[in-house]
Coordinates of C-alpha atoms and ligand atoms in Angstrom, one line a residue:
M1 CA 0.0 0.0 0.0
P2 CA 1.5 3.4 -0.9
T3 CA 2.4 5.4 2.1
T4 CA 3.2 8.7 0.5
F5 CA 1.4 10.9 -2.0
S6 CA 4.4 11.0 -4.3
E7 CA 4.3 7.2 -4.6
L8 CA 0.8 7.5 -6.2
G9 CA 2.2 9.0 -9.4
L10 CA 0.4 12.3 -9.1
S11 CA 1.2 15.5 -11.0
A12 CA 3.4 18.2 -9.5
E13 CA 0.4 20.6 -9.4
V14 CA -1.8 18.2 -7.4
L15 CA 1.0 17.3 -5.1
E16 CA 1.4 21.0 -4.4
S17 CA -2.3 21.4 -3.7
I18 CA -2.2 18.5 -1.3
N19 CA 0.8 20.0 0.5
A20 CA -1.0 23.4 0.7
L21 CA -4.0 21.6 2.3
G22 CA -1.6 20.2 4.9
Y23 CA -2.2 16.5 4.2
E24 CA 0.9 14.6 5.2
E25 CA 0.2 11.1 3.9
P26 CA -2.7 9.3 2.1
S27 CA -5.4 8.1 4.4
P28 CA -6.2 4.3 4.0
I29 CA -9.1 4.9 1.7
Q30 CA -6.9 7.2 -0.4
A31 CA -4.0 4.7 -0.6
L32 CA -6.4 2.0 -1.7
A33 CA -8.8 3.8 -4.0
I34 CA -6.5 6.2 -5.9
P35 CA -4.3 3.6 -7.7
P36 CA -7.2 1.7 -9.3
M37 CA -9.2 4.8 -10.1
M38 CA -6.1 6.4 -11.7
A39 CA -5.8 3.2 -13.8
G40 CA -9.4 3.8 -15.0
R41 CA -11.0 0.9 -13.1
D42 CA -14.4 0.9 -11.5
V43 CA -14.4 0.9 -7.7
V44 CA -16.8 0.0 -4.9
A45 CA -15.5 1.5 -1.7
Q46 CA -17.0 1.3 1.8
A47 CA -16.0 4.5 3.5
Q48 CA -17.6 7.1 5.9
T49 CA -17.3 10.8 6.0
G50 CA -14.2 11.7 7.8
T51 CA -12.0 9.1 6.2
G52 CA -10.7 11.3 3.4
K53 CA -13.0 9.7 0.8
T54 CA -13.6 13.0 -1.0
A55 CA -10.0 13.4 -1.9
A56 CA -9.9 9.6 -2.7
F57 CA -12.1 10.1 -5.7
A58 CA -11.4 13.8 -6.4
I59 CA -7.7 13.3 -7.0
P60 CA -8.1 10.6 -9.7
I61 CA -10.8 12.7 -11.3
I62 CA -8.6 15.7 -11.4
E63 CA -5.6 13.7 -12.8
R64 CA -7.6 12.0 -15.5
I65 CA -9.3 15.1 -16.9
N66 CA -7.9 16.3 -20.3
T67 CA -7.9 20.0 -19.8
R68 CA -7.6 20.6 -23.6
R69 CA -11.0 19.0 -24.2
A70 CA -14.3 20.7 -23.8
G71 CA -17.4 19.4 -22.1
V72 CA -18.2 17.9 -18.7
Q73 CA -15.8 15.0 -18.2
A74 CA -16.8 14.0 -14.7
I75 CA -19.9 14.1 -12.5
V76 CA -20.2 13.5 -8.8
V77 CA -23.7 12.6 -7.7
L78 CA -24.4 13.0 -4.0
P79 CA -27.4 13.3 -1.6
T80 CA -27.3 16.9 -0.2
R81 CA -26.7 20.4 -1.0
E82 CA -24.1 20.8 1.8
L83 CA -22.2 17.9 0.6
A84 CA -22.3 19.3 -3.0
V85 CA -20.7 22.5 -1.8
Q86 CA -18.1 20.7 0.3
V87 CA -17.1 18.3 -2.5
A88 CA -17.0 21.1 -5.1
E89 CA -14.7 23.0 -2.7
A90 CA -12.4 20.0 -2.3
V91 CA -12.2 19.5 -6.1
H92 CA -11.4 23.1 -6.5
A93 CA -8.8 23.1 -3.8
L94 CA -7.1 20.0 -5.2
G95 CA -7.6 20.8 -8.9
H96 CA -7.2 24.5 -9.5
G97 CA -3.5 24.1 -9.9
R98 CA -4.2 21.8 -12.9
G99 CA -6.7 24.3 -14.2
I100 CA -9.7 22.2 -13.4
T101 CA -13.1 23.9 -13.1
V102 CA -16.0 22.6 -11.0
L103 CA -19.6 23.6 -10.5
P104 CA -21.9 22.5 -7.7
I105 CA -25.6 22.2 -8.8
Y106 CA -28.4 21.4 -6.3
G107 CA -32.1 21.9 -5.8
G108 CA -33.1 25.3 -4.5
Q109 CA -30.4 27.2 -6.2
P110 CA -31.6 29.5 -9.1
Y111 CA -31.3 27.8 -12.5
D112 CA -30.0 30.8 -14.3
R113 CA -26.8 31.0 -12.4
Q114 CA -26.2 27.3 -13.0
L115 CA -27.1 27.7 -16.7
R116 CA -24.6 30.5 -17.2
A117 CA -21.8 28.5 -15.6
L118 CA -22.7 25.3 -17.5
K119 CA -22.7 27.3 -20.7
A120 CA -19.3 28.7 -20.0
G121 CA -18.1 25.1 -19.6
V122 CA -16.8 23.2 -16.6
H123 CA -14.8 20.0 -16.3
V124 CA -16.6 18.6 -13.2
V125 CA -20.2 18.9 -12.1
V126 CA -21.0 18.0 -8.5
G127 CA -24.7 17.8 -7.8
T128 CA -27.8 16.2 -6.3
P129 CA -29.5 13.6 -8.4
G130 CA -32.8 15.5 -9.0
R131 CA -31.1 18.6 -10.2
I132 CA -28.6 16.9 -12.4
M133 CA -31.5 15.0 -14.0
D134 CA -33.4 18.2 -14.6
H135 CA -30.5 19.8 -16.4
V136 CA -30.0 16.6 -18.5
R137 CA -33.7 16.6 -19.4
R138 CA -33.5 20.3 -20.4
E139 CA -30.3 19.6 -22.3
T140 CA -28.6 22.3 -20.4
L141 CA -26.2 19.6 -19.2
R142 CA -24.9 17.1 -21.8
L143 CA -23.2 13.9 -20.5
D144 CA -22.0 12.7 -23.9
T145 CA -18.4 13.8 -23.0
T146 CA -18.5 12.4 -19.5
S147 CA -16.1 9.5 -18.8
M148 CA -16.1 9.5 -15.0
V149 CA -19.0 9.2 -12.6
V150 CA -18.8 9.1 -8.8
L151 CA -21.8 8.1 -6.6
D152 CA -20.9 9.5 -3.2
E153 CA -22.8 8.4 -0.1
A154 CA -24.8 6.0 -2.3
D155 CA -26.6 4.3 0.5
E156 CA -28.0 7.7 1.7
M157 CA -29.1 8.5 -1.9
L158 CA -31.0 5.2 -2.1
D159 CA -32.5 5.8 1.4
M160 CA -33.8 9.2 0.1
G161 CA -35.5 7.5 -2.9
F162 CA -33.1 8.7 -5.6
L163 CA -32.6 5.3 -7.2
E164 CA -34.5 6.1 -10.3
D165 CA -32.8 9.5 -10.8
I166 CA -29.4 7.8 -10.5
E167 CA -30.4 5.2 -13.0
F168 CA -31.6 7.9 -15.4
I169 CA -28.3 9.7 -15.1
L170 CA -26.2 6.5 -15.5
D171 CA -28.1 5.6 -18.6
K172 CA -27.3 8.9 -20.2
V173 CA -23.5 8.5 -19.7
P174 CA -21.6 6.9 -22.6
A175 CA -20.9 3.2 -22.2
E176 CA -17.1 3.8 -22.0
R177 CA -16.9 5.3 -18.6
Q178 CA -15.5 4.7 -15.2
I179 CA -17.7 4.6 -12.1
G180 CA -16.7 5.0 -8.5
L181 CA -19.3 4.0 -5.9
F182 CA -18.6 5.2 -2.4
S183 CA -20.9 4.3 0.4
A184 CA -20.8 4.0 4.2
T185 CA -22.7 0.7 4.1
I186 CA -23.1 -1.8 1.2
P187 CA -26.6 -3.3 1.6
A188 CA -28.1 -5.6 -1.1
R189 CA -29.6 -2.6 -3.0
I190 CA -26.1 -1.1 -3.4
E191 CA -24.8 -4.5 -4.5
A192 CA -27.6 -4.7 -7.1
L193 CA -26.7 -1.2 -8.4
A194 CA -23.0 -2.1 -8.7
R195 CA -23.8 -5.3 -10.5
R196 CA -25.9 -3.5 -13.0
Y197 CA -23.6 -0.6 -13.8
L198 CA -20.1 -1.4 -12.8
R199 CA -17.6 -3.6 -14.6
E200 CA -15.4 -5.9 -12.5
P201 CA -15.0 -3.2 -9.8
E202 CA -12.1 -3.2 -7.4
R203 CA -13.7 -3.6 -3.9
I204 CA -12.3 -1.6 -1.1
M205 CA -13.0 -2.1 2.5
I206 CA -10.9 -1.1 5.4
A207 CA -11.6 -3.7 8.2
Q208 CA -9.3 -4.2 11.2
E209 CA -9.1 -6.6 14.0
T210 CA -8.2 -4.2 16.7
R211 CA -8.9 -3.8 20.3
T212 CA -8.3 -0.9 22.5
A213 CA -6.3 -0.6 25.7
P214 CA -8.5 -1.6 28.7
Q215 CA -7.2 1.0 31.1
T216 CA -8.3 3.9 29.0
Q217 CA -11.7 5.4 29.5
Q218 CA -13.1 6.5 26.2
F219 CA -15.5 9.4 25.8
W220 CA -16.8 11.5 23.0
Y221 CA -18.5 14.9 22.7
E222 CA -20.7 15.9 19.7
T223 CA -19.8 19.3 18.5
P224 CA -20.7 21.4 15.5
Y225 CA -17.6 22.0 13.4
R226 CA -17.6 25.8 14.1
S227 CA -17.6 25.3 17.9
K228 CA -14.8 22.9 18.2
L229 CA -12.3 25.3 19.7
D230 CA -14.7 26.5 22.4
V231 CA -15.7 22.9 23.2
L232 CA -12.1 21.9 23.5
A233 CA -11.3 24.9 25.8
R234 CA -14.3 23.9 28.0
I235 CA -13.1 20.3 28.2
L236 CA -9.6 21.4 29.1
D237 CA -10.9 23.7 31.8
F238 CA -13.0 20.8 33.2
E239 CA -10.4 18.0 32.9
Q240 CA -7.4 20.1 33.9
P241 CA -5.2 17.5 32.2
P242 CA -1.7 17.4 33.7
S243 CA -0.5 16.3 30.3
A244 CA -2.4 15.9 27.1
I245 CA -1.8 15.1 23.5
I246 CA -4.2 16.7 21.1
F247 CA -4.4 15.2 17.6
C248 CA -5.4 17.1 14.5
R249 CA -5.8 15.9 11.0
T250 CA -3.6 18.4 9.2
K251 CA -0.4 20.4 9.7
R252 CA -2.4 23.6 9.2
E253 CA -4.9 22.7 11.9
V254 CA -2.0 21.9 14.3
D255 CA -0.6 25.4 13.8
T256 CA -3.9 27.1 14.2
L257 CA -4.9 25.1 17.2
A258 CA -1.6 25.5 19.0
E259 CA -1.7 29.2 18.5
A260 CA -5.3 29.4 19.7
L261 CA -4.5 27.4 22.8
Q262 CA -1.3 29.4 23.5
S263 CA -3.3 32.6 23.3
R264 CA -5.8 31.2 25.8
G265 CA -3.0 30.7 28.2
Y266 CA -2.2 27.0 27.8
S267 CA 1.4 26.3 27.5
T268 CA 1.4 24.4 24.2
A269 CA 4.0 22.6 22.1
A270 CA 3.3 21.6 18.5
I271 CA 4.8 19.1 16.1
H272 CA 4.0 18.2 12.5
G273 CA 5.9 17.2 9.3
D274 CA 6.8 20.7 8.2
I275 CA 8.5 21.6 11.5
S276 CA 12.3 21.0 11.3
Q277 CA 13.8 18.1 13.2
A278 CA 15.6 20.4 15.6
Q279 CA 12.5 22.4 16.3
R280 CA 10.5 19.3 16.9
E281 CA 13.1 18.1 19.4
L282 CA 12.8 21.4 21.3
Q283 CA 9.0 21.2 21.3
L284 CA 9.1 17.6 22.5
R285 CA 11.6 18.5 25.2
A286 CA 9.3 21.2 26.5
F287 CA 6.5 18.7 26.7
R288 CA 8.6 16.0 28.4
D289 CA 9.9 18.5 30.9
N290 CA 6.4 19.6 31.7
R291 CA 7.1 23.1 30.5
A292 CA 4.3 22.6 28.0
E293 CA 1.1 20.9 29.4
I294 CA -0.3 20.2 25.9
L295 CA 1.3 18.7 22.8
V296 CA -0.6 19.3 19.5
A297 CA 0.4 16.8 16.8
T298 CA -0.5 15.1 13.6
D299 CA -0.5 11.3 13.5
V300 CA 2.5 11.3 11.3
A301 CA 4.6 13.6 13.5
A302 CA 3.7 11.6 16.6
R303 CA 4.5 8.2 15.1
G304 CA 7.5 6.5 16.4
L305 CA 8.3 9.2 18.9
D306 CA 9.3 8.6 22.4
I307 CA 6.5 10.5 24.1
P308 CA 5.9 9.9 27.8
D309 CA 2.6 8.5 28.9
V310 CA 0.0 11.2 29.1
S311 CA -3.1 11.6 31.2
H312 CA -5.3 12.5 28.2
V313 CA -5.4 11.9 24.5
I314 CA -7.8 14.3 22.8
N315 CA -8.9 13.7 19.2
Y316 CA -9.7 17.2 18.1
D317 CA -10.3 15.6 14.7
I318 CA -11.6 12.1 14.7
P319 CA -9.1 9.7 13.1
D320 CA -9.6 8.1 9.7
D321 CA -10.0 4.6 11.0
A322 CA -9.9 2.3 14.0
D323 CA -6.2 1.5 13.6
A324 CA -5.3 5.2 13.8
Y325 CA -7.6 5.6 16.8
V326 CA -6.1 2.7 18.7
H327 CA -2.6 4.0 17.9
R328 CA -3.4 7.5 19.2
I329 CA -5.1 6.4 22.4
G330 CA -2.3 4.0 23.1
R331 CA -0.4 7.1 24.3
T332 CA -2.4 7.1 27.5
G333 CA -3.3 4.4 30.1
R334 CA 0.0 2.6 29.7
M335 CA 1.3 0.0 32.1
G336 CA -1.8 0.1 34.3
A337 CA -1.9 3.9 34.7
K338 CA -5.3 5.5 34.2
G339 CA -6.0 7.4 31.1
E340 CA -8.7 9.2 29.3
A341 CA -9.4 9.4 25.5
I342 CA -11.7 12.1 24.4
T343 CA -12.9 12.5 20.8
L344 CA -14.7 15.5 19.3
V345 CA -17.2 14.4 16.7
T346 CA -19.1 16.6 14.3
P347 CA -22.6 15.5 13.4
R348 CA -21.5 14.2 10.0
E349 CA -18.8 12.1 11.6
T350 CA -21.0 10.0 13.9
R351 CA -21.1 7.1 11.5
L352 CA -17.3 7.0 11.5
L353 CA -17.4 7.0 15.3
H354 CA -19.7 4.1 15.4
S355 CA -17.6 2.1 12.9
I356 CA -14.5 2.7 15.0
E357 CA -16.5 1.5 18.0
Q358 CA -17.5 -1.6 16.1
Q359 CA -14.0 -2.4 15.1
T360 CA -12.5 -1.8 18.5
R361 CA -15.4 -3.6 20.1
K362 CA -15.6 -1.0 22.7
K363 CA -18.3 1.7 23.1
M364 CA -17.3 5.2 23.8
K365 CA -19.4 7.1 26.2
Q366 CA -21.0 10.2 25.0
L367 CA -20.7 13.1 27.4
K368 CA -22.5 16.4 27.8
L369 CA -20.4 19.5 27.7
P370 CA -19.5 20.6 31.2
T371 CA -21.1 23.9 32.3
Q372 CA -19.2 26.7 34.1
A373 CA -20.8 25.4 37.3
D374 CA -19.5 21.9 36.6
I375 CA -16.0 23.3 36.1
A376 CA -16.2 25.2 39.4
A377 CA -17.4 22.1 41.2
R378 CA -14.6 20.0 39.7
R379 CA -12.0 22.6 40.9
R380 CA -13.6 22.7 44.4
E381 CA -13.3 18.9 44.6
A382 CA -9.6 19.0 43.5
F383 CA -9.0 21.7 46.1
V384 CA -10.6 19.8 48.9
S385 CA -8.7 16.6 48.1
A386 CA -5.4 18.6 48.0
L387 CA -6.4 20.1 51.4
R388 CA -7.0 16.6 52.8
E389 CA -3.6 15.4 51.5
T390 CA -1.9 18.3 53.0
I391 CA -3.4 17.7 56.4
E392 CA -2.5 14.0 56.3
S393 CA 1.0 14.6 55.1
G394 CA 1.7 17.2 57.8
A395 CA 3.1 19.6 55.3
G396 CA 1.4 22.5 57.1
E397 CA 3.5 22.0 60.2
P398 CA 5.8 25.0 59.6
F399 CA 2.8 27.3 60.0
G400 CA 2.0 26.1 63.5
R401 CA 3.6 29.0 65.2
L402 CA 1.8 31.6 63.0
L403 CA -1.4 29.9 63.8
E404 CA -0.8 29.9 67.5
G405 CA -0.4 33.7 67.4
L406 CA -3.6 34.1 65.3
A407 CA -5.6 31.8 67.6
Q408 CA -5.1 34.3 70.4
E409 CA -7.2 36.7 68.4
H410 CA -9.7 34.6 66.4
E411 CA -11.7 31.5 66.3
P412 CA -9.9 28.6 64.6
L413 CA -12.8 28.2 62.1
A414 CA -12.6 31.9 61.2
I415 CA -8.9 31.5 60.6
A416 CA -9.5 28.5 58.4
R417 CA -12.1 30.2 56.4
A418 CA -9.9 33.2 55.7
A419 CA -6.9 30.9 54.8
L420 CA -9.1 29.0 52.4
Y421 CA -10.3 32.2 50.8
L422 CA -6.7 33.4 50.3
A423 CA -5.7 30.0 48.9
A424 CA -8.7 29.9 46.6
T425 CA -8.2 33.3 45.2
G426 CA -4.4 33.1 45.2
G427 CA -3.6 30.1 43.1
G428 CA -4.8 27.1 45.2
S429 CA -6.7 25.6 42.2
G430 CA -5.0 23.7 39.4
R431 CA -4.7 26.5 36.9
G432 CA -4.0 29.0 39.6
D433 CA -6.7 31.4 38.5
G434 CA -9.0 30.9 41.5
S435 CA -12.0 30.2 39.3
F436 CA -13.2 27.3 41.3
V437 CA -14.9 29.8 43.5
G438 CA -17.2 30.0 40.5
G439 CA -20.5 31.7 40.9
E440 CA -19.4 33.5 44.1
G441 CA -18.2 36.6 42.3
E442 CA -14.9 37.4 40.7
P443 CA -12.0 36.1 42.6
A444 CA -9.5 38.5 44.0
E445 CA -6.3 39.0 42.2
P446 CA -3.8 36.2 42.9
E447 CA -0.2 37.1 43.5
P448 CA 2.4 36.3 41.0
D449 CA 3.5 32.8 41.9
S450 CA 7.1 32.5 40.8
A451 CA 10.1 34.5 41.5
V452 CA 11.0 37.3 39.1
E453 CA 14.2 37.1 37.2
A454 CA 16.9 39.6 38.2
G455 CA 16.7 42.8 36.3
M456 CA 13.0 42.1 35.6
V457 CA 9.9 43.6 37.2
R458 CA 6.6 41.9 37.3
L459 CA 3.6 43.9 36.3
F460 CA -0.1 43.3 37.1
I461 CA -2.7 44.2 34.4
D462 CA -6.4 44.1 35.3
A463 CA -7.6 42.6 32.0
G464 CA -7.3 39.0 30.8
R465 CA -8.7 36.2 28.6
K466 CA -12.3 37.2 29.3
Q467 CA -11.6 40.6 27.8
G468 CA -10.2 38.8 24.7
V469 CA -6.6 39.7 25.7
R470 CA -3.8 37.5 24.2
P471 CA -0.1 37.7 25.0
Q472 CA 0.7 39.3 21.7
D473 CA -1.9 42.1 22.4
L474 CA -0.1 43.0 25.6
V475 CA 3.3 43.1 23.8
E476 CA 1.8 45.2 21.1
A477 CA 0.1 47.6 23.5
F478 CA 3.3 48.1 25.5
A479 CA 5.3 48.7 22.3
T480 CA 2.9 51.1 20.6
Q481 CA 1.5 52.9 23.6
A482 CA 4.5 53.1 26.0
G483 CA 7.4 52.7 23.5
V484 CA 8.7 49.5 25.1
A485 CA 10.7 47.2 22.9
P486 CA 9.0 43.8 22.6
S487 CA 12.3 42.1 23.3
T488 CA 12.3 43.5 26.8
V489 CA 9.1 41.6 27.6
G490 CA 9.6 38.3 29.3
T491 CA 7.1 35.7 30.7
I492 CA 3.4 36.5 30.3
D493 CA 0.9 34.7 32.6
L494 CA -2.5 35.2 31.3
Y495 CA -5.6 34.5 33.5
D496 CA -9.3 35.0 33.1
S497 CA -9.5 38.6 34.2
F498 CA -5.9 39.7 34.7
A499 CA -2.4 39.1 33.6
F500 CA 1.2 39.2 34.9
V501 CA 4.0 40.4 32.7
D502 CA 7.7 40.3 33.4
M503 CA 9.5 43.1 31.9
R504 CA 13.0 44.7 32.0
T505 CA 13.2 47.4 34.7
A506 CA 13.5 50.4 32.3
G507 CA 10.5 49.4 30.2
A508 CA 8.5 48.4 33.2
K509 CA 9.0 51.9 34.7
K510 CA 7.6 53.5 31.6
V511 CA 4.6 51.3 31.6
I512 CA 4.0 51.8 35.3
E513 CA 4.3 55.6 34.9
Q514 CA 1.7 55.5 32.1
G515 CA -0.6 53.4 34.4
V516 CA -3.1 52.6 31.7
V517 CA -3.0 50.7 28.4
R518 CA -5.8 50.4 25.8
L519 CA -6.7 46.8 25.0
H520 CA -9.5 45.8 22.7
G521 CA -11.2 49.2 22.9
G522 CA -11.2 49.1 26.8
E523 CA -8.7 50.5 29.3
A524 CA -6.6 48.3 31.5
H525 CA -4.7 49.4 34.5
V526 CA -1.1 48.5 35.0
K527 CA 0.8 48.4 38.3
K528 CA 3.8 46.7 39.8
A529 CA 2.8 43.3 41.1
V530 CA 3.4 42.7 44.8
P531 CA 5.7 39.8 45.2
R532 CA 4.7 36.8 47.3
T533 CA 6.8 36.6 50.5
G534 CA 6.2 33.1 51.7
A535 CA 4.9 29.8 50.6
G536 CA 1.2 29.8 50.0
A537 CA -0.2 31.3 53.1
G538 CA 2.4 33.9 53.7
P539 CA 1.3 37.5 54.6
R540 CA -0.3 39.3 51.7
R541 CA -0.4 42.9 50.7
K542 CA -3.5 44.8 51.8
K543 CA -6.2 45.3 49.2
Ligands
AMP1 P1 -13.9 13.4 4.0 O1 -14.0 12.0 4.5 O2 -13.6 13.4 2.5 O3 -15.1 14.2 4.4 O4 -12.6 14.1 4.6 C1 -12.6 14.4 6.0 C2 -11.5 15.5 6.3 O5 -10.2 14.9 6.2 C3 -11.5 16.7 5.5 O6 -11.5 17.8 6.3 C4 -10.3 16.6 4.6 O7 -9.8 17.9 4.3 C5 -9.4 15.8 5.5 N1 -8.4 15.0 4.8 C6 -8.6 14.3 3.6 N2 -7.5 13.6 3.3 C7 -6.6 13.8 4.2 C8 -5.2 13.4 4.4 N3 -4.6 12.6 3.6 N4 -4.6 13.8 5.5 C9 -5.2 14.7 6.4 N5 -6.4 15.1 6.2 C10 -7.1 14.7 5.2

């Protein structure tokens, strides 16, 4: 089976488009379907949405079109308008380098626009059966130059009652043609259709005998495509994973997601095929040394790497197949340790999820998205158990003397309440932003929790993630509004409603004098942060 796109004998233009899309290697359906389709053979392929099936038929179509010839050379027949638009976009993205033109046509869209485009001439038409049939009947679409037909999501088209329309279309295509039939399931009716219209098709099915690691709990969340980032952020806030690998499908998604997470305050490392070996090593080291809590990766980049066991594997994009799934989640729950695997699934991908479940013979549990109250409760739980551990371990002993003094003036319970309040608002929770107090008002500002480097001053800014502030916004605001060179800015710790910034003394002075910076249309106050003087419960500045 070919493992790289270049082994598939593709043109330089298409290889370039594939690279621009960020695909690193062919998915299983692509590796299996592209060679026979490039050779002109008929194909029956069992594949769900999410497996890369669109490119599996789009690439051979694009490569086999003769751009010097006029007339529609390929048609893709599929069940819905959304799919028509998506597939046409994919054909364009992969084929524009070769000069391939494509037109989606579907019911509900005005005819005149479609007519104009059809008249001008396109190589590929992607459409729903009814609308294609209408155009053929009106002779506004001629199929006598068509040599390739793909039936995409064929089982769904039959379920929707399109069989006759499909037969009508196939009967109008010249006898010398190639047909690709793609379907998530192959029931008897699909078999009958294939027997009637296809010639000695190559049959493609990706079946695995795979089982998953028993120690790993497996969950999934349904999420619309658009909300994936917000859903992920909510999950991370809830789970507070000590270390997590997040898998994306493409290099580009890795870059985008890593940047988005970084700007939301998660220390994030990223690896994919386009990142140099040296840079990858640095990123990995940051992850291994716990300087980065999250590693975002493609399958290819993560393969064969010595990555330590992690507490969470998150599939930001569902993998192509059960093999890839098992491989990914094998990064957690090793050697008896507990692990969690979480998969984000868009509505269109639920069939792929179920087929992965079937092949791994393990059901994943669907979870509801945690609410802010759930997140606060989870943090409270974590805090209480940390408190219990501290009591049992006797780690609080050094504060005994301090407590004796205070006990002269106050009730022990009152002291405990105040101490809890300070700990809660001052970094006692996992992420140190005190938000486990949730619902009880905005927490007080925590103090900066690590020592400032020599020659640097720590600043406190009263705006944070909730105000849409990202680290780069702070650097830019200091540079443009206070004339501070970006290179003098050190560590930035961004929290929900405030931030700490380390800065060289001279620059910090300027910013403190100015006192205010404009951020996202609002004003934020800047002052020198008050350093913490002792561990945890040490005396605090007056508010
Ligand atoms: P599909 O099953 O065709 O709906 O494709 C699902 C998703 O996978 C789409 O977002 C594609 O852009 C993406 N995709 C397709 N082929 C690859 C590949 N070889 N590597 C990474 N992503 C891919």
